PDB file of C-alpha atoms and ligand atoms in Angstrom:
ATOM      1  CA  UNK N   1     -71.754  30.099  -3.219  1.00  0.00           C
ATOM      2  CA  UNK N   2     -75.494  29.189  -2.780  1.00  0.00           C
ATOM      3  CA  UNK N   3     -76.361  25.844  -4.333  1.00  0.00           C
ATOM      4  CA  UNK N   4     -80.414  24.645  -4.096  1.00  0.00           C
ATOM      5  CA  UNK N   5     -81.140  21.602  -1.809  1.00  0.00           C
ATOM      6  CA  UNK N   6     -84.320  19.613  -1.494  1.00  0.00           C
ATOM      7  CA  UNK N   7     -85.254  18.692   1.659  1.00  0.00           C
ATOM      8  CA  UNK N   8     -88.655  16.663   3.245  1.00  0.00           C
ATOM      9  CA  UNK N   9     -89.833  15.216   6.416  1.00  0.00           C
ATOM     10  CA  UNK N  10     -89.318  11.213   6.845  1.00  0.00           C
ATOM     11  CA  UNK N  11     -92.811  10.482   5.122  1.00  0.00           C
ATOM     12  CA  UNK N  12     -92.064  12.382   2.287  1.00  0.00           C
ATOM     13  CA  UNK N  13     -95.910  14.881   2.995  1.00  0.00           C
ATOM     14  CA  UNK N  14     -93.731  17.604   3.728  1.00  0.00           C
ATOM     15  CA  UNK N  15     -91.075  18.811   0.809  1.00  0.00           C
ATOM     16  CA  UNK N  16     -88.956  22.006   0.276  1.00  0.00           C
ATOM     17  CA  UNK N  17     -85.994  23.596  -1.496  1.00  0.00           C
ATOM     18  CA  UNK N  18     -83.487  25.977   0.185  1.00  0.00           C
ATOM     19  CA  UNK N  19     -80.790  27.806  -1.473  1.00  0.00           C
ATOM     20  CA  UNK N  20     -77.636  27.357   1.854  1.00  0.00           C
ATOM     21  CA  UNK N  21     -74.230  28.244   1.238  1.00  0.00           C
ATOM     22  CA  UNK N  22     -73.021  25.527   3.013  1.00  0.00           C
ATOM     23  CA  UNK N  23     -69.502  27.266   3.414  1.00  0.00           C
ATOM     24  CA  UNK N  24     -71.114  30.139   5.328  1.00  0.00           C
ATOM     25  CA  UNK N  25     -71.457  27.478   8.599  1.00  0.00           C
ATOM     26  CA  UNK N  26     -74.544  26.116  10.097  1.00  0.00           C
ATOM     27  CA  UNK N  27     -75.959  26.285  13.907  1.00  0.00           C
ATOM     28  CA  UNK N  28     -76.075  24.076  16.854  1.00  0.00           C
ATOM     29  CA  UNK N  29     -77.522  25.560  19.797  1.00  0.00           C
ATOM     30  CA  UNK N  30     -77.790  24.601  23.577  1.00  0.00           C
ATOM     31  CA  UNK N  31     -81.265  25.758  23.850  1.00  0.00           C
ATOM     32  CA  UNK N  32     -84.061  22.937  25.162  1.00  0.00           C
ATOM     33  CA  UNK N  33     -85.031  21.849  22.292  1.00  0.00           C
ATOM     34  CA  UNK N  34     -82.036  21.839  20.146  1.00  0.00           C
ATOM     35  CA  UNK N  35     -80.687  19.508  23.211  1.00  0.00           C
ATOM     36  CA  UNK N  36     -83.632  17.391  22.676  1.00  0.00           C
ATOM     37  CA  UNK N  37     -83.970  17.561  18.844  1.00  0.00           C
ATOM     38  CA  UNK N  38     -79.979  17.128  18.393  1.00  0.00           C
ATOM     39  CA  UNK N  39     -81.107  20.317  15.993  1.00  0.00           C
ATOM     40  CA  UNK N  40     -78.282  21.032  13.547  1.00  0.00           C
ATOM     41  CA  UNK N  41     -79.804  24.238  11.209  1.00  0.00           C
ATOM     42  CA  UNK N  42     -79.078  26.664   8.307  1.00  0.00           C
ATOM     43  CA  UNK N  43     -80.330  29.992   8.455  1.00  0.00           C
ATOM     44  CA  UNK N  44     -81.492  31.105   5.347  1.00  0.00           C
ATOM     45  CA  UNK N  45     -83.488  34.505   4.251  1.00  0.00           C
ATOM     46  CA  UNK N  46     -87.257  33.873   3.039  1.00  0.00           C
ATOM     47  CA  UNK N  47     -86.709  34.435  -0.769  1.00  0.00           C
ATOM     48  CA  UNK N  48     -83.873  31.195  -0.109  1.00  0.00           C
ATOM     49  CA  UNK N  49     -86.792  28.711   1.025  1.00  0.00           C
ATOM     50  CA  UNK N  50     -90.112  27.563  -0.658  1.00  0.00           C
ATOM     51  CA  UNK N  51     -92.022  25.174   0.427  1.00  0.00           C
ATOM     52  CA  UNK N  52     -93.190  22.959  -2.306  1.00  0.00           C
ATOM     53  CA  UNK N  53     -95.408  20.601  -0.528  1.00  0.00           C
ATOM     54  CA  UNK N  54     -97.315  19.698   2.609  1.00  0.00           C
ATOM     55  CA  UNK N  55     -97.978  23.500   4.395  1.00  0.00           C
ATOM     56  CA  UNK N  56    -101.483  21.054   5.719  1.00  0.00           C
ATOM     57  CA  UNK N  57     -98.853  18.554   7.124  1.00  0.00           C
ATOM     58  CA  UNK N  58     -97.046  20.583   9.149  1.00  0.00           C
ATOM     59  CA  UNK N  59     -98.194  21.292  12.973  1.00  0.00           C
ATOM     60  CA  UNK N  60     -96.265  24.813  15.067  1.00  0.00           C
ATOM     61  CA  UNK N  61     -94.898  24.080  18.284  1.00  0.00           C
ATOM     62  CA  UNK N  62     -94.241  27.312  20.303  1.00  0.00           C
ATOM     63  CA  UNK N  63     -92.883  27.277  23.686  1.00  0.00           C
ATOM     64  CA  UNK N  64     -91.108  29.914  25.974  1.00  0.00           C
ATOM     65  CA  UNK N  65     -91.397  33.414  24.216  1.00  0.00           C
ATOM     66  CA  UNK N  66     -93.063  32.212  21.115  1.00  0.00           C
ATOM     67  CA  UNK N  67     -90.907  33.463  18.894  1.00  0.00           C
ATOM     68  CA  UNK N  68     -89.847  30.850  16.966  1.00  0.00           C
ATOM     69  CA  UNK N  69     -92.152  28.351  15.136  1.00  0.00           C
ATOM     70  CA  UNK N  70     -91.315  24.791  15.327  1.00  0.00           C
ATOM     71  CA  UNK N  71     -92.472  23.012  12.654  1.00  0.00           C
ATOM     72  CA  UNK N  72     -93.309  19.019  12.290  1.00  0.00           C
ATOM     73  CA  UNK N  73     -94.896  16.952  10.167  1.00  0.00           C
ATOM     74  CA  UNK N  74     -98.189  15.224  12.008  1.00  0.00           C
ATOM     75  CA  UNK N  75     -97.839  12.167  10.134  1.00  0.00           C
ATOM     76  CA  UNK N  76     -94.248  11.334  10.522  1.00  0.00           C
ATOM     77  CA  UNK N  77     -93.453  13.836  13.611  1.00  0.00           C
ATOM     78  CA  UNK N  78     -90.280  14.650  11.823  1.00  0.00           C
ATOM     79  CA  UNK N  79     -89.021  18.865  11.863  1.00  0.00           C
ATOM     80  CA  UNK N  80     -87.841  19.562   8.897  1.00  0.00           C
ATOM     81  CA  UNK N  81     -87.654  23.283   9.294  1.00  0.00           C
ATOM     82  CA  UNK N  82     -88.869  26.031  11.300  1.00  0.00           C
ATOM     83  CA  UNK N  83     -89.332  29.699  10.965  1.00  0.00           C
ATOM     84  CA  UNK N  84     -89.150  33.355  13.033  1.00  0.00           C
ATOM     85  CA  UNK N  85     -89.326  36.931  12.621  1.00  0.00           C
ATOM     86  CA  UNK N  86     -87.140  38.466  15.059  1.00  0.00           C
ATOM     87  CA  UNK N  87     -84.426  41.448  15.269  1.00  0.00           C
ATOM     88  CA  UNK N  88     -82.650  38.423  16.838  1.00  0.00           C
ATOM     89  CA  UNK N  89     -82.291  36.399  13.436  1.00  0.00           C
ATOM     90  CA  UNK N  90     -81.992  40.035  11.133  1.00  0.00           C
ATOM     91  CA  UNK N  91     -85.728  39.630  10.239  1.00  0.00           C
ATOM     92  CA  UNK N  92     -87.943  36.669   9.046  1.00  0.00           C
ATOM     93  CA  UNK N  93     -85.377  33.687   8.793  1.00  0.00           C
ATOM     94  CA  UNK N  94     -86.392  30.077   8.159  1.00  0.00           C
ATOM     95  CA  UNK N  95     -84.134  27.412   9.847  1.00  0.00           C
ATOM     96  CA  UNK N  96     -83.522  24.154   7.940  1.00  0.00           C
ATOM     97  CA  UNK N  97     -83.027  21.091   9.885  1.00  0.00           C
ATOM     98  CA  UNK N  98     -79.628  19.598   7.573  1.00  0.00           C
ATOM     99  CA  UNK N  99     -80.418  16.430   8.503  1.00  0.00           C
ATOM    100  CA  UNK N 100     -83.871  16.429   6.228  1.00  0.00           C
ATOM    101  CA  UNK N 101     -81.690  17.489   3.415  1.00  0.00           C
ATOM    102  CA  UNK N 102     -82.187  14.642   0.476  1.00  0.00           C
ATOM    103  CA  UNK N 103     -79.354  15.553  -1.696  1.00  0.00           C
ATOM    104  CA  UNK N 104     -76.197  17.023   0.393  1.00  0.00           C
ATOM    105  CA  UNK N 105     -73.781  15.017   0.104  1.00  0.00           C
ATOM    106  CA  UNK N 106     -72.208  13.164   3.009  1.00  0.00           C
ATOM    107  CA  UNK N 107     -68.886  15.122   2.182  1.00  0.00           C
ATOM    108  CA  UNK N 108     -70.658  18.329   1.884  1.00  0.00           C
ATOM    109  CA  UNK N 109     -72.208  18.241   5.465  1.00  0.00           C
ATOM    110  CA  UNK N 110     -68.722  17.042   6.874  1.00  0.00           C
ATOM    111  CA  UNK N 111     -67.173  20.419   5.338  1.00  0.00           C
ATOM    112  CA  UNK N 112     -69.791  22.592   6.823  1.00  0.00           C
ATOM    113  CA  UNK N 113     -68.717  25.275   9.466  1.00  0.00           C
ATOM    114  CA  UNK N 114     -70.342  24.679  12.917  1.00  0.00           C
ATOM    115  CA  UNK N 115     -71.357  28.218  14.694  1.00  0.00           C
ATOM    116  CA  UNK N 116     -72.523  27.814  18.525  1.00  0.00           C
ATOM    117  CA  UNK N 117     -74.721  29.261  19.845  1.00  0.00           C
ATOM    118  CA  UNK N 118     -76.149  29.376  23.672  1.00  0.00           C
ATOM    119  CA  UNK N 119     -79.805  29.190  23.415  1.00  0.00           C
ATOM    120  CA  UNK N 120     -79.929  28.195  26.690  1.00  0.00           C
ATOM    121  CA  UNK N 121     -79.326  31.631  27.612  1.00  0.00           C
ATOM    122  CA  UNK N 122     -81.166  33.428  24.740  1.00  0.00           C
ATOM    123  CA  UNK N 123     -77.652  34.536  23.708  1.00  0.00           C
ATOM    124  CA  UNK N 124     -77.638  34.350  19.431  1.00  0.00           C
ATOM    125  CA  UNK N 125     -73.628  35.601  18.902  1.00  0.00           C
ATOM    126  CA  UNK N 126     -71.889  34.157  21.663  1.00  0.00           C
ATOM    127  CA  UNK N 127     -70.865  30.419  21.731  1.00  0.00           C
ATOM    128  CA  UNK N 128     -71.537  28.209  24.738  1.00  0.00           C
ATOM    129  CA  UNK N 129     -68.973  27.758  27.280  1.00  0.00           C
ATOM    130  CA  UNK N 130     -69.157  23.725  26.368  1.00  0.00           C
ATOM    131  CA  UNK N 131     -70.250  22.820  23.370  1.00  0.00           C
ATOM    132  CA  UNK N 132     -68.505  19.605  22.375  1.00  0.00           C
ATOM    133  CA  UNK N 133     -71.872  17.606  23.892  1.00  0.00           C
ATOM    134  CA  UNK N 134     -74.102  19.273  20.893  1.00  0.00           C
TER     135      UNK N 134
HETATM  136 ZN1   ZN V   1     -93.853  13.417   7.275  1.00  0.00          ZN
END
């Protein structure tokens, strides 16, 4: 069952509420800079996210084939989300960084489902032949 979260950067500029079912498993990928980031991500449909503050805040890092937008805050650097409209996501799909959630609870995080993905590869369905590292 969906449940609304508030999330925000570190500085507090950038704030946002997504509606996760956090039973329906979250994503840690292999990709550069999930492996930099330590990224750990909900996928969630556009009319599931709303930004409520800070869209002036927030700078796009693209790399590779530009498809997805990495967002950060310029004042605190933090990414608390990021967004991409791809066949490979089913669409326009906004990822939220769990870790910039404000209200999860510790033990609802700990019960979360963790998909795989390989990044690395540009391969969305199939888990990564290690994964224990991410
Ligand atoms: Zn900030």
């Amino acid at each position: 069952m969906k449940k609304t979260y508030r999330g925000s950067c570190h500085c507090g500029a950038v704030r946002y509420e997504a509606d996760i079912d956090l039973n329906k498993g979250s994503v840690k990928c292999n990709c550069s800079i999930c492996t930099k980031m330590r990224n750990w991500l909900a996928m969630v449909k556009p009319e599931d996210f709303r930004l409520l503050r800070g869209e002036d805040e927030l700078n796009d890092y693209q790399f590779g084939r530009k498809v997805i937008h990495h967002l950060f805050c310029r004042r605190c650097g933090v990414h608390p989300f990021g967004w991409a409209d791809s066949p490979d996501f089913g669409g326009k799909a906004y990822a939220v960084n769990l870790a910039c959630l404000d209200d999860a609870t510790d033990e609802e995080l700990a019960g979360m489902p963790v998909n795989y993905v390989d990044g690395r590869n540009d391969d969305w369905k199939t888990p990564p032949a290690e994964a224990r590292h991410l």
